[in-house]
Short mmCIF file of C-alpha atoms and ligand atoms in Angstrom, two decimals:
data_model
loop_
_atom_site.label_atom_id
_atom_site.label_comp_id
_atom_site.label_asym_id
_atom_site.label_seq_id
_atom_site.Cartn_x
_atom_site.Cartn_y
_atom_site.Cartn_z
CA MET A 652 0.00 0.00 0.00
CA SER A 653 1.41 3.36 -0.95
CA GLU A 654 1.76 6.06 1.68
CA SER A 655 1.52 8.73 -0.99
CA PHE A 656 -2.25 9.17 -1.22
CA HIS A 657 -4.07 11.17 1.45
CA GLN A 658 -7.49 12.77 1.97
CA HIS A 659 -7.00 16.43 2.83
CA PRO A 660 -9.96 18.15 4.56
CA LEU A 661 -9.96 21.07 2.11
CA ARG A 662 -8.10 19.86 -0.96
CA GLY A 663 -9.62 16.40 -1.30
CA LEU A 664 -7.47 13.45 -2.32
CA THR A 665 -3.80 14.36 -2.72
CA VAL A 666 -0.71 12.64 -4.11
CA ASP A 667 2.35 13.57 -2.05
CA GLY A 668 0.67 16.87 -1.22
CA VAL A 669 -0.52 17.71 -4.75
CA ALA A 670 -4.33 17.98 -5.08
CA ILE A 671 -5.65 15.50 -7.61
CA ASP A 672 -8.38 17.84 -8.80
CA GLU A 673 -5.76 20.47 -9.63
CA VAL A 674 -4.00 18.03 -11.99
CA ALA A 675 -7.31 16.81 -13.42
CA ARG A 676 -8.44 20.40 -14.11
CA ALA A 677 -5.23 21.08 -16.03
CA LEU A 678 -5.03 17.81 -17.98
CA GLY A 679 -8.69 16.90 -18.27
CA THR A 680 -9.99 13.42 -17.55
CA PRO A 681 -9.38 10.58 -17.91
CA CYS A 682 -5.74 10.97 -16.81
CA TYR A 683 -3.15 8.93 -14.96
CA ILE A 684 -1.19 10.35 -12.02
CA TYR A 685 1.86 8.64 -10.50
CA SER A 686 3.87 9.27 -7.36
CA ALA A 687 7.64 9.27 -7.88
CA ALA A 688 8.14 8.87 -4.12
CA ALA A 689 6.02 5.72 -4.04
CA ILE A 690 7.99 4.25 -6.92
CA ARG A 691 11.34 5.05 -5.28
CA ASP A 692 10.24 3.65 -1.93
CA ALA A 693 9.11 0.39 -3.51
CA TRP A 694 12.29 -0.05 -5.55
CA GLN A 695 14.49 0.72 -2.57
CA ALA A 696 12.57 -1.69 -0.34
CA LEU A 697 13.39 -4.52 -2.77
CA ASP A 698 16.96 -3.39 -3.23
CA GLY A 699 17.69 -2.96 0.47
CA ALA A 700 16.33 -6.40 1.35
CA PHE A 701 19.17 -8.11 -0.53
CA ALA A 702 21.33 -6.84 2.32
CA GLY A 703 24.68 -6.80 0.57
CA ARG A 704 24.13 -10.00 -1.41
CA PRO A 705 25.20 -9.51 -5.08
CA HIS A 706 21.97 -8.84 -6.94
CA ALA A 707 20.34 -7.01 -9.84
CA ILE A 708 16.84 -5.60 -10.15
CA HIS A 709 15.65 -5.77 -13.74
CA TYR A 710 12.49 -3.63 -13.67
CA ALA A 711 9.90 -5.23 -15.98
CA LEU A 712 9.21 -2.47 -18.49
CA LYS A 713 5.96 -4.10 -19.55
CA ALA A 714 4.33 -2.86 -16.34
CA ASN A 715 4.86 0.79 -17.25
CA SER A 716 7.35 2.11 -19.77
CA THR A 717 6.48 5.78 -20.02
CA LEU A 718 9.84 7.46 -20.60
CA ALA A 719 9.83 9.50 -17.40
CA ILE A 720 9.17 6.38 -15.34
CA VAL A 721 11.97 4.51 -17.10
CA ARG A 722 14.36 7.41 -16.48
CA LEU A 723 13.35 7.35 -12.83
CA MET A 724 14.30 3.66 -12.72
CA ARG A 725 17.66 4.46 -14.21
CA ALA A 726 18.30 7.20 -11.66
CA LEU A 727 17.62 4.62 -8.94
CA GLY A 728 20.29 2.32 -10.34
CA SER A 729 17.82 -0.23 -11.68
CA HIS A 730 18.38 -2.47 -14.67
CA VAL A 731 15.50 -3.49 -16.94
CA ASP A 732 13.69 -6.44 -18.47
CA ALA A 733 12.51 -5.68 -22.01
CA ASN A 734 9.89 -7.85 -23.65
CA SER A 735 9.93 -6.41 -27.17
CA MET A 736 12.22 -4.38 -29.40
CA GLY A 737 10.00 -1.39 -28.65
CA GLU A 738 10.83 -1.74 -24.96
CA VAL A 739 14.50 -2.27 -25.81
CA ASP A 740 14.52 1.04 -27.68
CA VAL A 741 12.77 2.79 -24.83
CA ALA A 742 15.48 1.53 -22.47
CA LEU A 743 18.30 2.57 -24.81
CA ARG A 744 16.77 6.04 -25.28
CA CYS A 745 16.58 6.41 -21.51
CA GLY A 746 20.30 5.71 -21.26
CA PHE A 747 20.44 2.04 -20.29
CA THR A 748 23.36 0.16 -21.80
CA PRO A 749 22.69 -3.24 -23.41
CA ARG A 750 24.46 -4.87 -20.46
CA GLU A 751 21.78 -3.44 -18.19
CA ILE A 752 19.02 -5.07 -20.22
CA VAL A 753 17.67 -8.60 -20.22
CA PHE A 754 15.59 -9.47 -23.25
CA THR A 755 12.58 -11.73 -22.69
CA GLY A 756 9.78 -12.99 -24.91
CA VAL A 757 8.17 -16.25 -25.88
CA GLY A 758 8.29 -15.58 -29.62
CA LYS A 759 11.40 -13.72 -30.70
CA SER A 760 11.68 -13.39 -34.47
CA SER A 761 14.96 -14.02 -36.31
CA ALA A 762 15.29 -10.28 -36.91
CA GLU A 763 14.90 -9.66 -33.18
CA LEU A 764 17.48 -12.33 -32.34
CA GLU A 765 19.90 -10.80 -34.87
CA ARG A 766 19.57 -7.42 -33.21
CA ALA A 767 19.75 -8.93 -29.73
CA VAL A 768 23.06 -10.61 -30.63
CA ALA A 769 24.42 -7.39 -32.13
CA LEU A 770 23.47 -5.40 -29.02
CA ASP A 771 24.97 -8.04 -26.69
CA PHE A 772 22.47 -7.82 -23.83
CA HIS A 773 23.25 -8.88 -20.29
CA ALA A 774 21.12 -11.94 -21.08
CA ILE A 775 18.68 -13.18 -23.65
CA ASN A 776 16.05 -15.14 -21.76
CA VAL A 777 15.54 -18.09 -24.09
CA GLU A 778 12.25 -19.97 -24.07
CA SER A 779 12.73 -23.11 -26.20
CA PRO A 780 15.24 -25.53 -27.80
CA GLY A 781 14.33 -24.14 -31.23
CA GLU A 782 15.12 -20.63 -30.13
CA LEU A 783 18.47 -21.83 -28.74
CA ASP A 784 19.33 -23.32 -32.15
CA ARG A 785 18.38 -20.16 -34.03
CA LEU A 786 20.33 -17.99 -31.62
CA ASP A 787 23.37 -20.27 -31.83
CA ARG A 788 23.37 -20.10 -35.65
CA ILE A 789 23.00 -16.31 -35.70
CA ALA A 790 25.74 -15.67 -33.14
CA ALA A 791 28.15 -18.28 -34.57
CA ALA A 792 27.78 -16.73 -38.05
CA LYS A 793 28.89 -13.44 -36.54
CA GLY A 794 31.73 -15.12 -34.66
CA VAL A 795 30.34 -14.12 -31.25
CA LYS A 796 28.71 -15.84 -28.30
CA ALA A 797 25.22 -14.80 -27.16
CA ARG A 798 24.70 -14.59 -23.40
CA VAL A 799 21.82 -16.93 -22.60
CA ALA A 800 19.58 -17.36 -19.59
CA LEU A 801 17.35 -20.35 -20.25
CA ARG A 802 13.84 -20.07 -18.86
CA VAL A 803 12.73 -23.14 -16.96
CA ASN A 804 9.13 -24.13 -16.45
CA PRO A 805 8.97 -25.86 -13.05
CA ASP A 806 5.32 -26.97 -13.32
CA ILE A 807 4.37 -25.00 -10.20
CA ASP A 808 0.97 -23.41 -9.65
CA ALA A 809 1.39 -19.71 -8.87
CA GLU A 810 -2.09 -19.71 -7.27
CA SER A 811 -2.85 -16.49 -9.13
CA HIS A 812 -5.40 -15.70 -11.86
CA PRO A 813 -5.09 -18.37 -14.61
CA HIS A 814 -4.58 -15.66 -17.25
CA ILE A 815 -1.39 -14.49 -15.54
CA SER A 816 0.02 -17.86 -14.42
CA THR A 817 2.99 -19.01 -16.47
CA GLY A 818 4.78 -21.76 -14.55
CA LEU A 819 2.60 -24.79 -15.30
CA ARG A 820 3.42 -27.49 -17.85
CA ASP A 821 0.34 -26.41 -19.77
CA ASN A 822 1.64 -22.86 -20.22
CA LYS A 823 3.61 -21.89 -23.29
CA PHE A 824 6.56 -20.56 -21.28
CA GLY A 825 10.01 -22.05 -20.67
CA VAL A 826 11.28 -25.64 -20.84
CA PRO A 827 10.87 -28.43 -18.26
CA ILE A 828 13.71 -28.65 -15.74
CA ALA A 829 15.01 -32.05 -16.91
CA LEU A 830 15.28 -30.80 -20.48
CA ALA A 831 16.84 -27.54 -19.30
CA ARG A 832 19.62 -29.49 -17.57
CA GLU A 833 20.55 -31.16 -20.88
CA LEU A 834 20.28 -27.93 -22.83
CA PHE A 835 22.56 -26.06 -20.42
CA VAL A 836 25.28 -28.69 -20.69
CA ASP A 837 24.86 -28.75 -24.47
CA MET A 838 25.19 -24.96 -24.57
CA THR A 839 28.74 -25.14 -23.23
CA ARG A 840 29.67 -26.94 -26.48
CA ARG A 841 27.92 -24.55 -28.85
CA ALA A 842 29.95 -22.07 -30.88
CA GLY A 843 27.43 -19.25 -30.52
CA LEU A 844 26.17 -19.55 -26.94
CA THR A 845 27.36 -18.78 -23.42
CA PRO A 846 25.06 -19.97 -20.65
CA VAL A 847 24.94 -17.19 -18.05
CA GLY A 848 21.87 -17.93 -16.01
CA VAL A 849 18.85 -19.91 -14.97
CA HIS A 850 15.64 -17.94 -15.51
CA ILE A 851 12.25 -18.65 -13.98
CA HIS A 852 8.97 -16.69 -13.80
CA ILE A 853 5.85 -18.55 -12.68
CA GLY A 854 3.28 -15.79 -12.93
CA SER A 855 2.15 -12.40 -11.79
CA GLN A 856 0.06 -10.97 -8.91
CA ILE A 857 1.21 -13.80 -6.62
CA THR A 858 0.00 -13.07 -3.11
CA THR A 859 1.46 -15.95 -1.09
CA LEU A 860 5.15 -16.64 -0.84
CA ALA A 861 4.84 -20.45 -0.96
CA PRO A 862 4.76 -20.87 -4.76
CA LEU A 863 7.51 -18.26 -5.20
CA ALA A 864 9.64 -20.07 -2.61
CA LYS A 865 9.02 -23.40 -4.33
CA ALA A 866 10.04 -21.97 -7.72
CA ALA A 867 13.11 -20.30 -6.21
CA HIS A 868 14.19 -23.60 -4.66
CA ALA A 869 13.71 -25.41 -7.97
CA ALA A 870 15.77 -22.83 -9.86
CA SER A 871 18.46 -22.80 -7.19
CA ALA A 872 18.72 -26.60 -7.11
CA LEU A 873 19.18 -26.64 -10.87
CA ALA A 874 21.79 -23.88 -10.72
CA ARG A 875 23.70 -25.81 -8.05
CA GLU A 876 23.73 -28.95 -10.20
CA LEU A 877 24.85 -27.01 -13.24
CA LEU A 878 27.70 -25.35 -11.37
CA ALA A 879 28.82 -28.80 -10.22
CA LEU A 880 28.74 -29.94 -13.85
CA GLY A 881 31.00 -27.05 -14.77
CA VAL A 882 28.41 -24.82 -16.49
CA PRO A 883 29.82 -21.30 -15.98
CA LEU A 884 26.68 -19.57 -14.66
CA GLU A 885 26.71 -15.98 -13.39
CA GLN A 886 23.16 -15.57 -12.11
CA ILE A 887 19.78 -16.93 -11.20
CA ASP A 888 16.94 -14.72 -12.44
CA PHE A 889 13.85 -15.33 -10.32
CA GLY A 890 11.57 -13.27 -12.60
CA GLY A 891 8.84 -11.05 -11.21
CA GLY A 892 5.44 -11.86 -9.83
CA LEU A 893 5.10 -10.40 -6.33
CA GLY A 894 1.50 -9.26 -5.95
CA ILE A 895 0.13 -6.09 -4.41
CA SER A 896 -2.98 -5.58 -2.30
CA TYR A 897 -5.73 -4.28 -4.54
CA ASP A 898 -8.43 -4.73 -1.89
CA GLU A 899 -6.47 -4.01 1.29
CA THR A 900 -6.12 -7.67 2.35
CA PRO A 901 -2.52 -8.07 3.51
CA VAL A 902 0.06 -9.42 1.05
CA PRO A 903 3.70 -10.36 1.70
CA ASP A 904 5.87 -7.28 1.86
CA ARG A 905 8.71 -6.68 -0.53
CA ALA A 906 11.45 -7.40 2.00
CA ALA A 907 9.90 -10.73 3.00
CA TYR A 908 9.69 -11.67 -0.66
CA VAL A 909 13.37 -10.92 -1.28
CA ARG A 910 14.39 -12.77 1.90
CA THR A 911 12.51 -15.83 0.59
CA LEU A 912 14.56 -15.78 -2.60
CA VAL A 913 17.83 -15.19 -0.77
CA GLU A 914 17.11 -18.10 1.57
CA ALA A 915 16.25 -20.40 -1.33
CA ALA A 916 19.54 -19.53 -3.03
CA GLY A 917 21.48 -20.33 0.15
CA ASP A 918 25.22 -20.04 -0.36
CA ILE A 919 25.19 -20.30 -4.17
CA PRO A 920 27.94 -17.98 -5.41
CA LEU A 921 25.75 -16.32 -8.07
CA THR A 922 24.16 -12.93 -8.60
CA LEU A 923 20.48 -13.02 -7.67
CA ALA A 924 18.36 -11.19 -10.22
CA ILE A 925 14.65 -10.32 -10.16
CA GLU A 926 12.29 -8.79 -12.72
CA PRO A 927 9.64 -7.00 -10.68
CA GLY A 928 7.07 -4.79 -12.37
CA ARG A 929 3.78 -4.52 -10.50
CA SER A 930 5.30 -4.47 -7.01
CA ILE A 931 7.30 -1.35 -7.92
CA VAL A 932 4.83 0.78 -9.88
CA GLY A 933 1.39 -0.75 -9.21
CA PRO A 934 0.42 1.09 -6.02
CA ALA A 935 2.05 4.33 -7.24
CA GLY A 936 -0.60 5.28 -9.81
CA VAL A 937 -4.24 6.33 -9.98
CA LEU A 938 -6.58 6.84 -12.90
CA VAL A 939 -8.69 9.97 -12.49
CA SER A 940 -12.07 10.02 -14.13
CA THR A 941 -15.23 12.14 -14.16
CA VAL A 942 -18.72 10.83 -13.45
CA VAL A 943 -20.67 11.48 -16.65
CA ASP A 944 -23.99 9.87 -15.75
CA ILE A 945 -25.78 8.18 -12.90
CA LYS A 946 -28.53 5.87 -13.98
CA HIS A 947 -30.92 4.17 -11.62
CA VAL A 948 -32.88 1.40 -13.28
CA PRO A 949 -36.27 1.36 -11.50
CA GLY A 950 -36.26 -1.65 -9.19
CA GLY A 951 -32.81 -2.57 -10.48
CA ARG A 952 -29.20 -1.53 -10.51
CA ARG A 953 -27.60 1.83 -10.04
CA PHE A 954 -24.94 2.56 -12.68
CA VAL A 955 -22.25 5.16 -12.18
CA VAL A 956 -20.95 5.91 -15.68
CA LEU A 957 -17.40 7.27 -15.96
CA ASP A 958 -15.52 8.97 -18.79
CA ALA A 959 -12.80 6.29 -18.39
CA GLY A 960 -13.38 2.75 -19.53
CA MET A 961 -11.61 -0.37 -20.74
CA THR A 962 -9.74 1.71 -23.31
CA GLU A 963 -7.88 3.46 -20.47
CA LEU A 964 -7.83 0.55 -17.98
CA MET A 965 -8.27 -2.93 -19.35
CA ARG A 966 -7.59 -5.01 -16.22
CA PRO A 967 -11.19 -5.34 -14.96
CA ALA A 968 -12.49 -6.37 -18.41
CA LEU A 969 -9.57 -8.70 -19.08
CA TYR A 970 -9.07 -10.41 -15.72
CA GLY A 971 -12.12 -9.42 -13.67
CA ALA A 972 -9.55 -7.44 -11.69
CA TYR A 973 -10.59 -5.57 -8.57
CA HIS A 974 -9.54 -1.92 -8.14
CA ARG A 975 -10.63 0.39 -5.34
CA ILE A 976 -12.63 3.37 -6.54
CA GLU A 977 -13.18 6.49 -4.46
CA PRO A 978 -14.34 10.06 -4.85
CA VAL A 979 -11.65 12.74 -4.96
CA ARG A 980 -13.85 14.93 -2.73
CA PRO A 981 -16.10 12.70 -0.66
CA ARG A 982 -19.63 14.00 -0.03
CA ALA A 983 -21.44 13.44 3.24
CA GLY A 984 -23.95 10.61 3.29
CA ALA A 985 -24.30 6.86 3.36
CA SER A 986 -22.65 4.56 0.85
CA GLU A 987 -24.85 2.84 -1.70
CA PRO A 988 -24.11 -0.06 -4.01
CA ALA A 989 -23.48 0.71 -7.66
CA ASP A 990 -21.98 -0.76 -10.79
CA VAL A 991 -19.16 1.49 -11.93
CA VAL A 992 -18.97 1.32 -15.72
CA GLY A 993 -17.18 2.99 -18.59
CA PRO A 994 -18.62 4.57 -21.74
CA ILE A 995 -17.55 1.80 -24.13
CA CYS A 996 -20.07 -0.33 -26.01
CA GLU A 997 -18.99 -3.59 -24.35
CA SER A 998 -20.68 -5.18 -21.37
CA THR A 999 -17.30 -6.11 -19.89
CA ASP A 1000 -16.52 -2.39 -19.77
CA ARG A 1001 -17.20 -2.36 -16.04
CA PHE A 1002 -14.75 -1.40 -13.30
CA ALA A 1003 -16.85 -2.68 -10.39
CA ARG A 1004 -20.07 -4.52 -9.64
CA ASP A 1005 -22.27 -3.88 -6.62
CA ARG A 1006 -19.61 -1.66 -5.11
CA ALA A 1007 -20.52 0.34 -1.99
CA LEU A 1008 -19.73 3.91 -3.01
CA ALA A 1009 -19.97 7.19 -1.15
CA PRO A 1010 -22.54 9.57 -2.67
CA LEU A 1011 -21.56 10.84 -6.11
CA GLU A 1012 -23.02 13.36 -8.53
CA VAL A 1013 -22.49 13.94 -12.22
CA GLY A 1014 -19.32 15.98 -12.65
CA ASP A 1015 -17.59 14.54 -9.57
CA LEU A 1016 -14.06 13.19 -9.89
CA VAL A 1017 -13.19 9.66 -8.82
CA VAL A 1018 -9.91 7.78 -8.72
CA VAL A 1019 -9.34 4.17 -9.59
CA ARG A 1020 -6.49 2.99 -7.38
CA ASP A 1021 -3.36 0.89 -7.93
CA VAL A 1022 -3.18 1.29 -11.69
CA GLY A 1023 0.51 2.19 -11.98
CA ALA A 1024 1.25 -1.26 -13.44
CA TYR A 1025 -0.51 -2.67 -16.51
CA GLY A 1026 -2.75 0.41 -16.67
CA ALA A 1027 -1.68 2.95 -19.26
CA VAL A 1028 0.45 0.39 -21.13
CA LEU A 1029 -2.57 -1.79 -21.88
CA GLY A 1030 -4.62 1.13 -23.19
CA SER A 1031 -6.19 1.11 -26.63
CA THR A 1032 -7.76 3.62 -28.97
CA TYR A 1033 -10.94 1.60 -29.55
CA LEU A 1034 -13.81 3.87 -30.63
CA ARG A 1035 -11.15 6.34 -31.80
CA ARG A 1036 -10.50 7.38 -28.23
CA PRO A 1037 -7.10 9.10 -28.06
CA LEU A 1038 -4.68 7.82 -25.38
CA PRO A 1039 -4.97 9.67 -22.06
CA PRO A 1040 -2.30 11.88 -20.51
CA GLU A 1041 -0.04 10.91 -17.61
CA ALA A 1042 1.38 13.12 -14.85
CA LEU A 1043 4.18 12.47 -12.39
CA VAL A 1044 4.21 14.04 -8.94
CA ASP A 1045 7.70 14.54 -7.58
CA GLY A 1046 8.97 16.74 -4.78
CA GLY A 1047 5.66 18.50 -4.24
CA THR A 1048 5.06 19.48 -7.88
CA TRP A 1049 3.67 17.67 -10.88
CA THR A 1050 4.63 17.52 -14.54
CA THR A 1051 2.96 16.10 -17.61
CA ILE A 1052 5.01 13.09 -18.68
CA ARG A 1053 2.70 12.20 -21.56
CA ARG A 1054 0.18 14.61 -23.02
CA ARG A 1055 -3.18 13.52 -24.37
CA GLN A 1056 -2.99 12.11 -27.87
CA THR A 1057 -4.89 14.18 -30.42
CA LEU A 1058 -7.28 12.75 -32.98
CA ASP A 1059 -4.96 14.00 -35.73
CA GLU A 1060 -2.09 11.99 -34.24
CA LEU A 1061 -4.30 8.96 -33.99
CA LEU A 1062 -5.23 9.26 -37.69
CA GLN A 1063 -1.71 10.06 -38.92
CA LEU A 1064 -1.00 6.54 -40.18
CA GLU A 1065 -3.99 6.46 -42.45
CA ALA A 1066 -4.26 7.47 -46.08
N1 LLP B 1336 9.25 -11.25 -15.99
C1 LLP B 1336 8.54 -11.90 -16.92
C2 LLP B 1336 9.19 -12.90 -17.76
C3 LLP B 1336 7.16 -11.62 -17.06
O1 LLP B 1336 6.45 -12.26 -17.97
C4 LLP B 1336 6.55 -10.64 -16.22
C5 LLP B 1336 5.13 -10.31 -16.35
C6 LLP B 1336 7.36 -9.98 -15.27
C7 LLP B 1336 8.71 -10.32 -15.18
C8 LLP B 1336 6.82 -8.93 -14.34
O2 LLP B 1336 5.90 -9.49 -13.46
P1 LLP B 1336 5.28 -8.64 -12.24
O3 LLP B 1336 6.38 -8.41 -11.24
O4 LLP B 1336 4.75 -7.37 -12.77
O5 LLP B 1336 4.23 -9.52 -11.72
N2 LLP B 1336 -1.31 -7.66 -17.59
C9 LLP B 1336 -1.34 -8.47 -16.41
C10 LLP B 1336 0.02 -8.88 -15.95
C11 LLP B 1336 0.82 -9.60 -17.00
C12 LLP B 1336 2.20 -9.96 -16.52
C13 LLP B 1336 3.04 -10.44 -17.63
N3 LLP B 1336 4.38 -10.80 -17.28
C14 LLP B 1336 -2.10 -7.71 -15.32
O6 LLP B 1336 -2.62 -6.64 -15.59
O7 LLP B 1336 -2.22 -8.20 -14.21
#
């Protein structure tokens, strides 16, 4: 839970002292607002918990890759995990060197592998035997060795939402541990490959440490065997996945999570890497929206209709995800249940069902909480809705880090 958001008696909901309605007035709604302090605190909590143990935090850009956020990560000393060439270019433009980037992805094209080899990333997280072969050929033809972290699939249930679980046999990710063992040993004989690490990532929004501990033990056991076999590993990359509390039920804190990984690794003489996304930026962002209609179906539901919908925040429609919603300036009176919906012509365009909400009127501002991760990045322009702006609050002031897209910009690609 972020300490950055507070109700002020006169100024309504604030982010690190900045009134949300002041930002919303200037930018219009819908808009995203992030707290730099909350992001820093979260990153430092993870970093500090390694307590001197050699480690690397590869922030998962997929969670939020707005340039200002990525630059903030760099200023903190973070490294990054890029899942596409677009994210790679974002990282490079923000000043990361290729050796501060790990490159992930379950379907890397030959062109992407070519470029990955040329850039010489810290590691290419490889997902399959076929990809290893392609990478080997590409690197050998250039007379270089690609640095490989092979992703293992430990067949462990992350106990998260099935759509964001990745560590089961049935999932498309990684290779089974027994096969990984063979592939690692084989890699030491390949002209174009250097095995540098074991990689694992069993899913996202994981709210109990048990599956993460189990996966960390599996990866560590494999790494120990490989070291004994003479495979020259440098790191274990435990992936991301630590969940946050969307509904205020307690979740493991960041330090406890890191301690779990450190304990699983025991005395292995390797760098411990992680790829956290949500746990760093998730709680640091809100989506601000205006109530555009309140509709009471006689004898039926009450609908609060917002100017933000699944085009700005896809998580509820995609995963049935829960996000807290609250007025920026609460009115006196009892809460009443309502369905909070967006303006899009899809019935899944609903942020909440039967949610007890303080009294609201048309024109009121509300925030949707904990949208710093997988919020803006998953936005779309369905219905020709331009992408919303984003603001960053830092040191008591705010700046626009992305302005609202215009319709002209949206149509620029078309004849
Ligand atoms: N590493 C790999 C290989 C990943 O696939 C992911 C997330 C991460 C790291 C970062 O995981 P995190 O620490 O953020 O849990 N759109 C979904 C989440 C998809 C996660 C995809 N992979 C959502 O809105 O919940």
